[in-house]
PDB file of C-alpha atoms and ligand atoms in Angstrom:
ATOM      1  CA  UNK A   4     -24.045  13.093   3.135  1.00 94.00           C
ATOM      2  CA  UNK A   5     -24.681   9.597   4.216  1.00 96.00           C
ATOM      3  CA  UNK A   6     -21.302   7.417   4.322  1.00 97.00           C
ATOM      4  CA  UNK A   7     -20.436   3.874   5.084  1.00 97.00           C
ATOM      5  CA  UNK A   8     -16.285   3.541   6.055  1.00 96.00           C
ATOM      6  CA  UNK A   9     -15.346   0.056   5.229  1.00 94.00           C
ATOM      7  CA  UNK A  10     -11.539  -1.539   5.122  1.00 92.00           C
ATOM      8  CA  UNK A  11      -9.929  -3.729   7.455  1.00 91.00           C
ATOM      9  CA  UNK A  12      -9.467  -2.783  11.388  1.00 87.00           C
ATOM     10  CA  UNK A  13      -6.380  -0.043  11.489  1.00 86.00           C
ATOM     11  CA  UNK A  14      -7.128   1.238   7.966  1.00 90.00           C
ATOM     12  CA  UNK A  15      -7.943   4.491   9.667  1.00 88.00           C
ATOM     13  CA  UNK A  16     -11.423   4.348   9.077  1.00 91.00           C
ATOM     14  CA  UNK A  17     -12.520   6.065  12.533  1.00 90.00           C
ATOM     15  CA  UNK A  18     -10.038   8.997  12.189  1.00 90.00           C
ATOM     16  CA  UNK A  19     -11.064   9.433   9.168  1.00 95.00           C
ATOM     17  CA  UNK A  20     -14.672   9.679  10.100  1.00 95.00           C
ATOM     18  CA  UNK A  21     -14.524  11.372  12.603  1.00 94.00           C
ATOM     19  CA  UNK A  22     -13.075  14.446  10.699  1.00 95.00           C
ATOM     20  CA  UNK A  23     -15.438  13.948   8.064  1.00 96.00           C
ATOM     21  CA  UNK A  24     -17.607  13.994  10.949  1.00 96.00           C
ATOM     22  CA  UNK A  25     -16.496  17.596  12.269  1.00 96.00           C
ATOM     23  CA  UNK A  26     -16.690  18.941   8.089  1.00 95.00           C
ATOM     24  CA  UNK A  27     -19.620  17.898   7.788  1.00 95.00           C
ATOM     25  CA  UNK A  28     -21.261  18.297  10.913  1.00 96.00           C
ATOM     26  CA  UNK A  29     -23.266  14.864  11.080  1.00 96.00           C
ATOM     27  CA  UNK A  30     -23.034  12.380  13.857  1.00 97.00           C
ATOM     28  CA  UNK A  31     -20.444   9.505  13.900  1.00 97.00           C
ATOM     29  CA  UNK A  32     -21.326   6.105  14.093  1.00 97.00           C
ATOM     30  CA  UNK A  33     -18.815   3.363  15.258  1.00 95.00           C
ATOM     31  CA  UNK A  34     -20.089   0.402  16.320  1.00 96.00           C
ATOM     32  CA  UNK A  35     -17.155  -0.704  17.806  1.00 93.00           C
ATOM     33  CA  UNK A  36     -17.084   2.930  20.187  1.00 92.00           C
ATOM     34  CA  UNK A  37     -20.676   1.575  20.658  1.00 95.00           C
ATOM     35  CA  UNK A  38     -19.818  -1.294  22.087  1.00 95.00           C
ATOM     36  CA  UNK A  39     -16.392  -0.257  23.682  1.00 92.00           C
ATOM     37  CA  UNK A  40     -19.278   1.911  25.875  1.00 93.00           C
ATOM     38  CA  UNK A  41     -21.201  -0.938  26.675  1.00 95.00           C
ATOM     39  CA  UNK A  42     -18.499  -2.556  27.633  1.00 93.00           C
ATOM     40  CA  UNK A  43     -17.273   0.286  30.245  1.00 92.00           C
ATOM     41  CA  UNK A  44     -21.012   0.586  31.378  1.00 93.00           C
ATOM     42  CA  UNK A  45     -20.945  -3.213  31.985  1.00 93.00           C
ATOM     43  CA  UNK A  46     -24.366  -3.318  30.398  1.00 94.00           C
ATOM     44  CA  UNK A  47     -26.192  -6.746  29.167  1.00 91.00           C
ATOM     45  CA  UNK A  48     -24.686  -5.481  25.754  1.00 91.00           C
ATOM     46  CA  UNK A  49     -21.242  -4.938  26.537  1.00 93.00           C
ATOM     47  CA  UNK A  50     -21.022  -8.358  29.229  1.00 92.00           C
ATOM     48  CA  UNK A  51     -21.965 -10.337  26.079  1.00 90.00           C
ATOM     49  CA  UNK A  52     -19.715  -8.712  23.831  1.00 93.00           C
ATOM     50  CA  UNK A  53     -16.545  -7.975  25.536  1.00 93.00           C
ATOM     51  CA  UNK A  54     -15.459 -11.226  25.222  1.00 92.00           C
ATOM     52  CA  UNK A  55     -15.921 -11.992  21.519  1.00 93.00           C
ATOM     53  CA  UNK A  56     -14.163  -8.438  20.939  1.00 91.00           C
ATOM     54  CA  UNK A  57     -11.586  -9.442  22.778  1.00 88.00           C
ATOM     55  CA  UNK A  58     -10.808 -12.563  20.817  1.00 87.00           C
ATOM     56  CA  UNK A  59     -10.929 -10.110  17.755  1.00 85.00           C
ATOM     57  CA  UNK A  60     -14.383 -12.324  16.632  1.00 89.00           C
ATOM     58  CA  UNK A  61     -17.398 -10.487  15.331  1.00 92.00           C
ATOM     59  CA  UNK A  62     -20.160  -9.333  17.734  1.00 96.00           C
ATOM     60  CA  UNK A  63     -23.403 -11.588  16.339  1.00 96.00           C
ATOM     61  CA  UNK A  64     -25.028  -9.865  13.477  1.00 95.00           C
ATOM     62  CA  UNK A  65     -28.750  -9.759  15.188  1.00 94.00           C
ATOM     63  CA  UNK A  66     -27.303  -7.488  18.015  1.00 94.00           C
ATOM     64  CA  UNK A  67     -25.354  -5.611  15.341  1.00 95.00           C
ATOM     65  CA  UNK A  68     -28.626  -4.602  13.695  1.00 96.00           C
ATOM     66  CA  UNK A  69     -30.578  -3.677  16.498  1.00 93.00           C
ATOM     67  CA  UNK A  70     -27.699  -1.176  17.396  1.00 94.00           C
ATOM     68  CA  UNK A  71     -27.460   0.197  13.871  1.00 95.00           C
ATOM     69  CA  UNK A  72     -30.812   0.568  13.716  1.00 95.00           C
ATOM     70  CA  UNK A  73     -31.736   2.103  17.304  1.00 93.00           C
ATOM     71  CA  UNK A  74     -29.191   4.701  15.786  1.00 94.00           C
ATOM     72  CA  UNK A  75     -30.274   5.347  12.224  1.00 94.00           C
ATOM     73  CA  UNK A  76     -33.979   6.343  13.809  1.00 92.00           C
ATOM     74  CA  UNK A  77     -32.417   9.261  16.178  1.00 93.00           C
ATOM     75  CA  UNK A  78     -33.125  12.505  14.811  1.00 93.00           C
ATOM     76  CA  UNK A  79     -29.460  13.128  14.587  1.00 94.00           C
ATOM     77  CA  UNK A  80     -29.062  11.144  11.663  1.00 94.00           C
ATOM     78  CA  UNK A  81     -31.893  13.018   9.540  1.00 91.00           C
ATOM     79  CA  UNK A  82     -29.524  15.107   7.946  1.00 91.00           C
ATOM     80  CA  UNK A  83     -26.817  12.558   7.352  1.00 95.00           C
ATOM     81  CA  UNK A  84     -24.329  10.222   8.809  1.00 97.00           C
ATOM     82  CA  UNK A  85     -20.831   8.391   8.640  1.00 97.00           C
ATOM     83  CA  UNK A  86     -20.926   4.974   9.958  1.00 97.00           C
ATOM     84  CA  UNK A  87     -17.296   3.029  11.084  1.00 95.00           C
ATOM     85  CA  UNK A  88     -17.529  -0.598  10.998  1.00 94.00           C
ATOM     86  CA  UNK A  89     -20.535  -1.614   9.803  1.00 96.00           C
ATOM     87  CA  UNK A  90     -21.377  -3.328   7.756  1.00 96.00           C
ATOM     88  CA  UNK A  91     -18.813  -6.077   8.418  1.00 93.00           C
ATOM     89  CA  UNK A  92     -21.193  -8.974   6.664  1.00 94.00           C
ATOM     90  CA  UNK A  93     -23.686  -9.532   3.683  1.00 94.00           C
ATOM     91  CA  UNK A  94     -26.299 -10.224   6.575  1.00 95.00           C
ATOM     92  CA  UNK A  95     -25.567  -6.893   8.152  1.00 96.00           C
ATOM     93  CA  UNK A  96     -25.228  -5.273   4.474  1.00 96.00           C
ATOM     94  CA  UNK A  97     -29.175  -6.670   3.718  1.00 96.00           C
ATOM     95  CA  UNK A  98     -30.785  -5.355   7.137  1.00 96.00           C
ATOM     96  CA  UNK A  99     -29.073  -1.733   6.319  1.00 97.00           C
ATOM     97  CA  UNK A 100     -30.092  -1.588   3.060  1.00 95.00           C
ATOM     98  CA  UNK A 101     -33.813  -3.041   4.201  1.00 96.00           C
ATOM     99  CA  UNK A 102     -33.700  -0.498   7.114  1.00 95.00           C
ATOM    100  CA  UNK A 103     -32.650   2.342   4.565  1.00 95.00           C
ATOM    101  CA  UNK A 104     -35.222   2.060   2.185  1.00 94.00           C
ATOM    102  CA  UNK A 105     -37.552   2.292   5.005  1.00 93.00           C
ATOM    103  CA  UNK A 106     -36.439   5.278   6.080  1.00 91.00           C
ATOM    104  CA  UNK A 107     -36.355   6.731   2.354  1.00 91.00           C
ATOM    105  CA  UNK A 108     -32.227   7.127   1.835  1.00 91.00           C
ATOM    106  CA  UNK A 109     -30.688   6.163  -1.496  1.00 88.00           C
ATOM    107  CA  UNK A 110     -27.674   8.197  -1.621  1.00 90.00           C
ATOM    108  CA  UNK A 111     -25.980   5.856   0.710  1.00 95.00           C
ATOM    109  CA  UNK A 112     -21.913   5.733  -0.680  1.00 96.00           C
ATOM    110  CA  UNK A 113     -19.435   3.056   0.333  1.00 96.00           C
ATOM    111  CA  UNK A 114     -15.641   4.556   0.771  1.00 96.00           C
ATOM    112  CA  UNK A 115     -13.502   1.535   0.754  1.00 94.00           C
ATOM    113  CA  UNK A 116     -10.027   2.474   2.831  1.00 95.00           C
ATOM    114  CA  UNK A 117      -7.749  -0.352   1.716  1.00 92.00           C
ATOM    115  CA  UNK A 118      -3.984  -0.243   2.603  1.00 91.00           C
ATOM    116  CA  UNK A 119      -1.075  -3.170   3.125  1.00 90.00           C
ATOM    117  CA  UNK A 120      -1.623  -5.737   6.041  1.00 89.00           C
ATOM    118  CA  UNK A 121       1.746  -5.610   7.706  1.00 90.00           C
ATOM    119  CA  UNK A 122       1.278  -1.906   7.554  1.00 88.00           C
ATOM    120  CA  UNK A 123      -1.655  -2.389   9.245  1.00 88.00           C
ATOM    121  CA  UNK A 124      -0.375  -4.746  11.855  1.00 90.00           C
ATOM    122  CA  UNK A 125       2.671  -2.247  12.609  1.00 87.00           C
ATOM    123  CA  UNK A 126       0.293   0.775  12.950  1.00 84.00           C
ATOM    124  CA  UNK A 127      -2.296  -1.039  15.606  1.00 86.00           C
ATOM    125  CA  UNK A 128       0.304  -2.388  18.142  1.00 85.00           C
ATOM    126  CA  UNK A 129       1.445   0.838  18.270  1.00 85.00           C
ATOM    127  CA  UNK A 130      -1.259   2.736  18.778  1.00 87.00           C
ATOM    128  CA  UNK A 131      -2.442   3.470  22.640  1.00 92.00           C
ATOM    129  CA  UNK A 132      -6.070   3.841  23.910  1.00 92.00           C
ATOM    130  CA  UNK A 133      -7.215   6.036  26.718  1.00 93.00           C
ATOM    131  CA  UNK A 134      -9.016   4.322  29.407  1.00 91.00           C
ATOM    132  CA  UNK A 135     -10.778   7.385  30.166  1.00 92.00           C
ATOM    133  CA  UNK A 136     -12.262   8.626  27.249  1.00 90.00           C
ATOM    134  CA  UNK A 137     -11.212   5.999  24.603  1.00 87.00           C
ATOM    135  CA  UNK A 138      -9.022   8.200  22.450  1.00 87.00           C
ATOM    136  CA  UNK A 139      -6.573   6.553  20.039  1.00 87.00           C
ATOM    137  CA  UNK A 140      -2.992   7.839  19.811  1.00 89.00           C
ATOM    138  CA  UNK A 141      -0.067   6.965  17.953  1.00 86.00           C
ATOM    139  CA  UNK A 142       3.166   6.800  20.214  1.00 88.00           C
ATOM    140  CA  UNK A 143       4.766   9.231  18.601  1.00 85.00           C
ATOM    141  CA  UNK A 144       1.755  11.629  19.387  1.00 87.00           C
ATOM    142  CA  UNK A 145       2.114  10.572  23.117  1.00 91.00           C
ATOM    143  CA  UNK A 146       5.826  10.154  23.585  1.00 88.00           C
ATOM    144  CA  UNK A 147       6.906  13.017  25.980  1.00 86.00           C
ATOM    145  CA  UNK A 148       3.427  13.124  27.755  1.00 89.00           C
ATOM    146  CA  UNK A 149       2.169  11.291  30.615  1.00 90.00           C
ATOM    147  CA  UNK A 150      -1.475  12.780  30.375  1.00 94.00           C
ATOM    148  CA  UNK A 151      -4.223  12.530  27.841  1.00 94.00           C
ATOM    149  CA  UNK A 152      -4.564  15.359  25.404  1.00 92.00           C
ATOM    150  CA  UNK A 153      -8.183  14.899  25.262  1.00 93.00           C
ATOM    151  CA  UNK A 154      -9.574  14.512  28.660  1.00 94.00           C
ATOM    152  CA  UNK A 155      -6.177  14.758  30.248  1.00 94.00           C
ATOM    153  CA  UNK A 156      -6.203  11.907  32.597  1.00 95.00           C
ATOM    154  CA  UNK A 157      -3.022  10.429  34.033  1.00 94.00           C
ATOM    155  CA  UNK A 158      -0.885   7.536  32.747  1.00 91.00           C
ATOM    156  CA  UNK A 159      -4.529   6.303  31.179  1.00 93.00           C
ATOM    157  CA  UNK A 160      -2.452   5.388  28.134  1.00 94.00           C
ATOM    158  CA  UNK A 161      -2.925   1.218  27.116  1.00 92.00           C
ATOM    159  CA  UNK A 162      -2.625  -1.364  24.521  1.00 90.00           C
ATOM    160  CA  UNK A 163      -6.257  -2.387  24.021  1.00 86.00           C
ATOM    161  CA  UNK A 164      -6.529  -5.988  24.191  1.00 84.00           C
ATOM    162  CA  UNK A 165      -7.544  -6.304  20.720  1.00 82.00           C
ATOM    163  CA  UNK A 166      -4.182  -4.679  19.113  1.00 85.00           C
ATOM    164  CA  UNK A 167      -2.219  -6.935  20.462  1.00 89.00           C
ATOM    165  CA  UNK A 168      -0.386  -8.894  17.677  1.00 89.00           C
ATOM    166  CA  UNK A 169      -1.929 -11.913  17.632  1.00 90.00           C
ATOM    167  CA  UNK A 170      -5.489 -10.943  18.031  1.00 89.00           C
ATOM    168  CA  UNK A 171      -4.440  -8.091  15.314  1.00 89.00           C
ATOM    169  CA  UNK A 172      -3.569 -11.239  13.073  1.00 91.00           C
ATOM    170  CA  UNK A 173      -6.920 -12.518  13.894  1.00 89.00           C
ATOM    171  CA  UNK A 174      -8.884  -9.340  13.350  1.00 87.00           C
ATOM    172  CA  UNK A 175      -7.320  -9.131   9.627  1.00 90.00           C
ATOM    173  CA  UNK A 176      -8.005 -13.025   9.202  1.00 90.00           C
ATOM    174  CA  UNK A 177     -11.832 -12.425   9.588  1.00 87.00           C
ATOM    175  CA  UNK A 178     -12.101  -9.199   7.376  1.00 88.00           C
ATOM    176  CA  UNK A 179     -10.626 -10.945   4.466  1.00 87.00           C
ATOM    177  CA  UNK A 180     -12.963 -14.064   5.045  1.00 85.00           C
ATOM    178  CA  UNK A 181     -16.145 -12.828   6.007  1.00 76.00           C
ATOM    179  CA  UNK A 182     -16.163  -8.772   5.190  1.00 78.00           C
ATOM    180  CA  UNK A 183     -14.839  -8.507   2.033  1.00 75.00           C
ATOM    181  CA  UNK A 184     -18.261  -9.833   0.809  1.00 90.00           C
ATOM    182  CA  UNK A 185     -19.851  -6.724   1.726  1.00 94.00           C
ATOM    183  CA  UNK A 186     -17.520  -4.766  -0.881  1.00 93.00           C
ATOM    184  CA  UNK A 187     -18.796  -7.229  -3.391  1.00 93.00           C
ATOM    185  CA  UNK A 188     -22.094  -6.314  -2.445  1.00 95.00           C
ATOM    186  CA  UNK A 189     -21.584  -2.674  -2.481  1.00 96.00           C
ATOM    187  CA  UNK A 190     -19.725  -2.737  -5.853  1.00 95.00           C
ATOM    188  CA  UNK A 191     -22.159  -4.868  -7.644  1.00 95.00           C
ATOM    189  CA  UNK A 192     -24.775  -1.523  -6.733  1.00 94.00           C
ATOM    190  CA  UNK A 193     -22.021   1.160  -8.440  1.00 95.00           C
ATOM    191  CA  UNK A 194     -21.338   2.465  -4.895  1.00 95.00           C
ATOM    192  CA  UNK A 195     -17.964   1.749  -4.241  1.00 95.00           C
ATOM    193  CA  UNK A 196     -15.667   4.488  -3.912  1.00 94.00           C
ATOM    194  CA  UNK A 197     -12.073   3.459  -3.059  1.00 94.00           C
ATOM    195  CA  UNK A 198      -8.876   5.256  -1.548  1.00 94.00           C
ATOM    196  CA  UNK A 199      -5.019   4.141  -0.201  1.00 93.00           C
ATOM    197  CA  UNK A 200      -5.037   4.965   3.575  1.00 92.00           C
ATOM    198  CA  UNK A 201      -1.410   4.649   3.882  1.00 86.00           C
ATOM    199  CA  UNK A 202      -0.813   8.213   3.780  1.00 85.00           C
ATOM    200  CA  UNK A 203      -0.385  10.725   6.842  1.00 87.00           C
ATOM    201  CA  UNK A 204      -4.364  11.169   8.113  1.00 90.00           C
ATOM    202  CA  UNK A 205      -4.078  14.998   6.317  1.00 93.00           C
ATOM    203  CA  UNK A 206      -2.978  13.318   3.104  1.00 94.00           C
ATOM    204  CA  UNK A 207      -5.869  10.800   2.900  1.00 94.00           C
ATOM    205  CA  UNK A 208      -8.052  13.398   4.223  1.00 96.00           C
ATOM    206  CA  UNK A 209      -7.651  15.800   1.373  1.00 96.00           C
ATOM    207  CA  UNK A 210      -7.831  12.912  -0.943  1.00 94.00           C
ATOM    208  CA  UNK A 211     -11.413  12.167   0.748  1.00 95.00           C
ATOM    209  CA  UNK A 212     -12.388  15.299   0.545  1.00 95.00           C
ATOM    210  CA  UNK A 213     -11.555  15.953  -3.031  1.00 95.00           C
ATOM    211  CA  UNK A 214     -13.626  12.819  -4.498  1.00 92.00           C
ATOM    212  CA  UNK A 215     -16.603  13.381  -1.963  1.00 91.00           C
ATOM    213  CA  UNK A 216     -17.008  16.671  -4.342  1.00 89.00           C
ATOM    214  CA  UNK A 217     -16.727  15.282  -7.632  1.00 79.00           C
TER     215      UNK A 217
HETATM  216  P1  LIG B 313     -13.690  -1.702  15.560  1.00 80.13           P
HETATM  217  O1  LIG B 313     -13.331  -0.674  16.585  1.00 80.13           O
HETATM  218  O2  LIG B 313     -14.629  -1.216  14.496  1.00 80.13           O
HETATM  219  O3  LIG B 313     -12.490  -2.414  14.971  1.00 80.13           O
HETATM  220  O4  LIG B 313     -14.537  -2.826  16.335  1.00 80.13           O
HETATM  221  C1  LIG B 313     -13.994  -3.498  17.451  1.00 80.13           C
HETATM  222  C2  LIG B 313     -14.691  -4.846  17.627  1.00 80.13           C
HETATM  223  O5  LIG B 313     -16.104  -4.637  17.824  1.00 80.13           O
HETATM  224  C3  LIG B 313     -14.618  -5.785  16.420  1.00 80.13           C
HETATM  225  O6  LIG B 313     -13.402  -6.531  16.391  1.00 80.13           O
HETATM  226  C4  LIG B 313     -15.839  -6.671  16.667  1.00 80.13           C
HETATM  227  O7  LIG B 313     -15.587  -7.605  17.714  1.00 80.13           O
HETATM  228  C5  LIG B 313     -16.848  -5.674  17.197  1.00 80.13           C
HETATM  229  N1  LIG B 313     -17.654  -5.064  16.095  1.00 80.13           N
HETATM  230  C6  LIG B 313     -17.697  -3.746  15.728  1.00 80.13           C
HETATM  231  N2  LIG B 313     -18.525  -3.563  14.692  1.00 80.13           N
HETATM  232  C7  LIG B 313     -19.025  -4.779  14.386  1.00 80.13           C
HETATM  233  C8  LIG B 313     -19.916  -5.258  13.395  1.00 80.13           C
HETATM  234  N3  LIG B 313     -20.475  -4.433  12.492  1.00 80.13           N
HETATM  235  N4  LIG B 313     -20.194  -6.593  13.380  1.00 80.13           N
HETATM  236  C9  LIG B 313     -19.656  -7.431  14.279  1.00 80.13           C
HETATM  237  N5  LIG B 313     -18.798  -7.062  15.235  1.00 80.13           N
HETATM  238  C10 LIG B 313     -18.469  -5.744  15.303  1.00 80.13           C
END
C-alpha cells in the first residue's frame, strides 16, 4: 500500500497515518516529524528550517525533495509507505511522481482529509506537543496528567509555536493558495480518494479503512 495524506495542517492527517501505519505495518513518513528532528538535532537542516516553520511558511521545495527522496530509497519503503505532508506543491507533486516512476511504483493513491477551517483552527490551539518525544495530545487526553503517556516525561506538555492562532491562520492561508494545486494534480490522474475528518479519529479510521478495501 503506498499512500499520500493530503488536507490542510490539523485535518488529522498524521494520526491518521500513523494508525494506518501500525495496520499496515509500513513506515510513516512526515516531513514535518522530519524536520521537527532536525530541528531538535540543530542540524544544517533543521537551523534553516526552524524559522520558516515557525512563521507557518513552507520549507523550500528543493530541500523538500531531497528529504522525500533520501527516504523513498531506504529499504523500508520497498513494501509500501504512507507519507504526511507531502506533497504540499505542484513542484513537489512532479519530483515524486518523477522519483516514483524511477523506482517502478504506480499504485501511488491520494486520500484527501478535508474538514471545516474554524474546526480546524479550534482543534490545533488545543492540542499540546511533547518536548520529549513530540507526541500530539488533545487536552482533554492530558487533563488530569502531568506526565507524558508516551515517554512519560514531566510537565513536557507545550503549545508548539506553529498552533498558535495566528500562525494557525497563516498555515491554512498557504494550503488553500499554494497546496490545493496538488489535489488538482492528483485528481486530474483518477487518484483522488476523499474523506470528512471531522469525526472522532476511530470514526474516520473505520471510514479509511473501509474504502482502502474496496
Ligand atoms: P506539518 O507537521 O506537516 O504541518 O509540517 C510542519 C511544517 O513543516 C510546515 O508548516 C512547513 O513549514 C514544514 N513542511 C512540512 N512538510 C513540508 C513540505 N512538503 N513542503 C514544505 N514545507 C513543509
Amino acid at each position: 500500500m503506498r499512500l499520500l495524506l493530503f488536507g490542510a495542517p490539523g485535518v488529522g492527517k498524521g494520526t491518521q497515518a500513523k494508525l494506518l501505519s501500525l495496520k499496515f505495518n509500513i513506515p510513516h513518513i512526515s516531513t514535518g516529524d522530519i524536520l521537527r528532528q532536525a530541528v531538535k538535532d540543530e542540524t544544517e537542516l533543521g537551523m534553516k528550517a526552524q524559522e520558516i516553520m515557525n512563521r507557518g511558511e513552507l520549507v523550500p521545495d528543493d530541500v523538500m525533495i531531497g528529504i522525500i527522496k533520501y527516504r523513498l530509497n531506504k529499504n523500508d519503503c520497498n513494501t509500501g509507505f504512507i507519507i504526511d505532508g507531502f506533497p504540499r506543491t505542484t513542484k513537489q507533486a512532479v519530483e515524486l511522481d518523477r522519483l516514483l516512476h524511477e523506482l517502478e511504483i504506480t499504485d501511488i493513491r491520494l486520500i484527501n482529509i478535508y474538514a471545516d477551517e474554524e474546526e480546524i483552527v479550534k482543534r490545533l490551539n488545543s492540542r499540546r506537543a511533547c518536548k520529549t518525544c513530540g507526541s500530539i495530545f488533545t487536552l482533554a487526553e492530558i487533563e488530569n496528567s502531568d506526565h507524558c503517556p508516551n515517554c512519560s516525561t514531566k510537565n513536557s506538555f507545550y503549545l508548539r509555536e506553529d498552533d498558535k492562532e495566528d500562525v494557525i491562520r497563516k498555515r491554512l492561508d498557504i494550503f488553500r493558495k499554494s497546496t490545493e494545486s496538488v489535489l488538482n494534480y492528483y485528481e486530474k490522474q483518477g487518484k483522488v480518494i476523499s474523506i470528512n475528518g471531522l469525526g472522532s479519529v476511530d470514526e474516520v479510521n473505520v471510514e479509511l479503512l473501509k474504502i482502502l478495501s474496496n
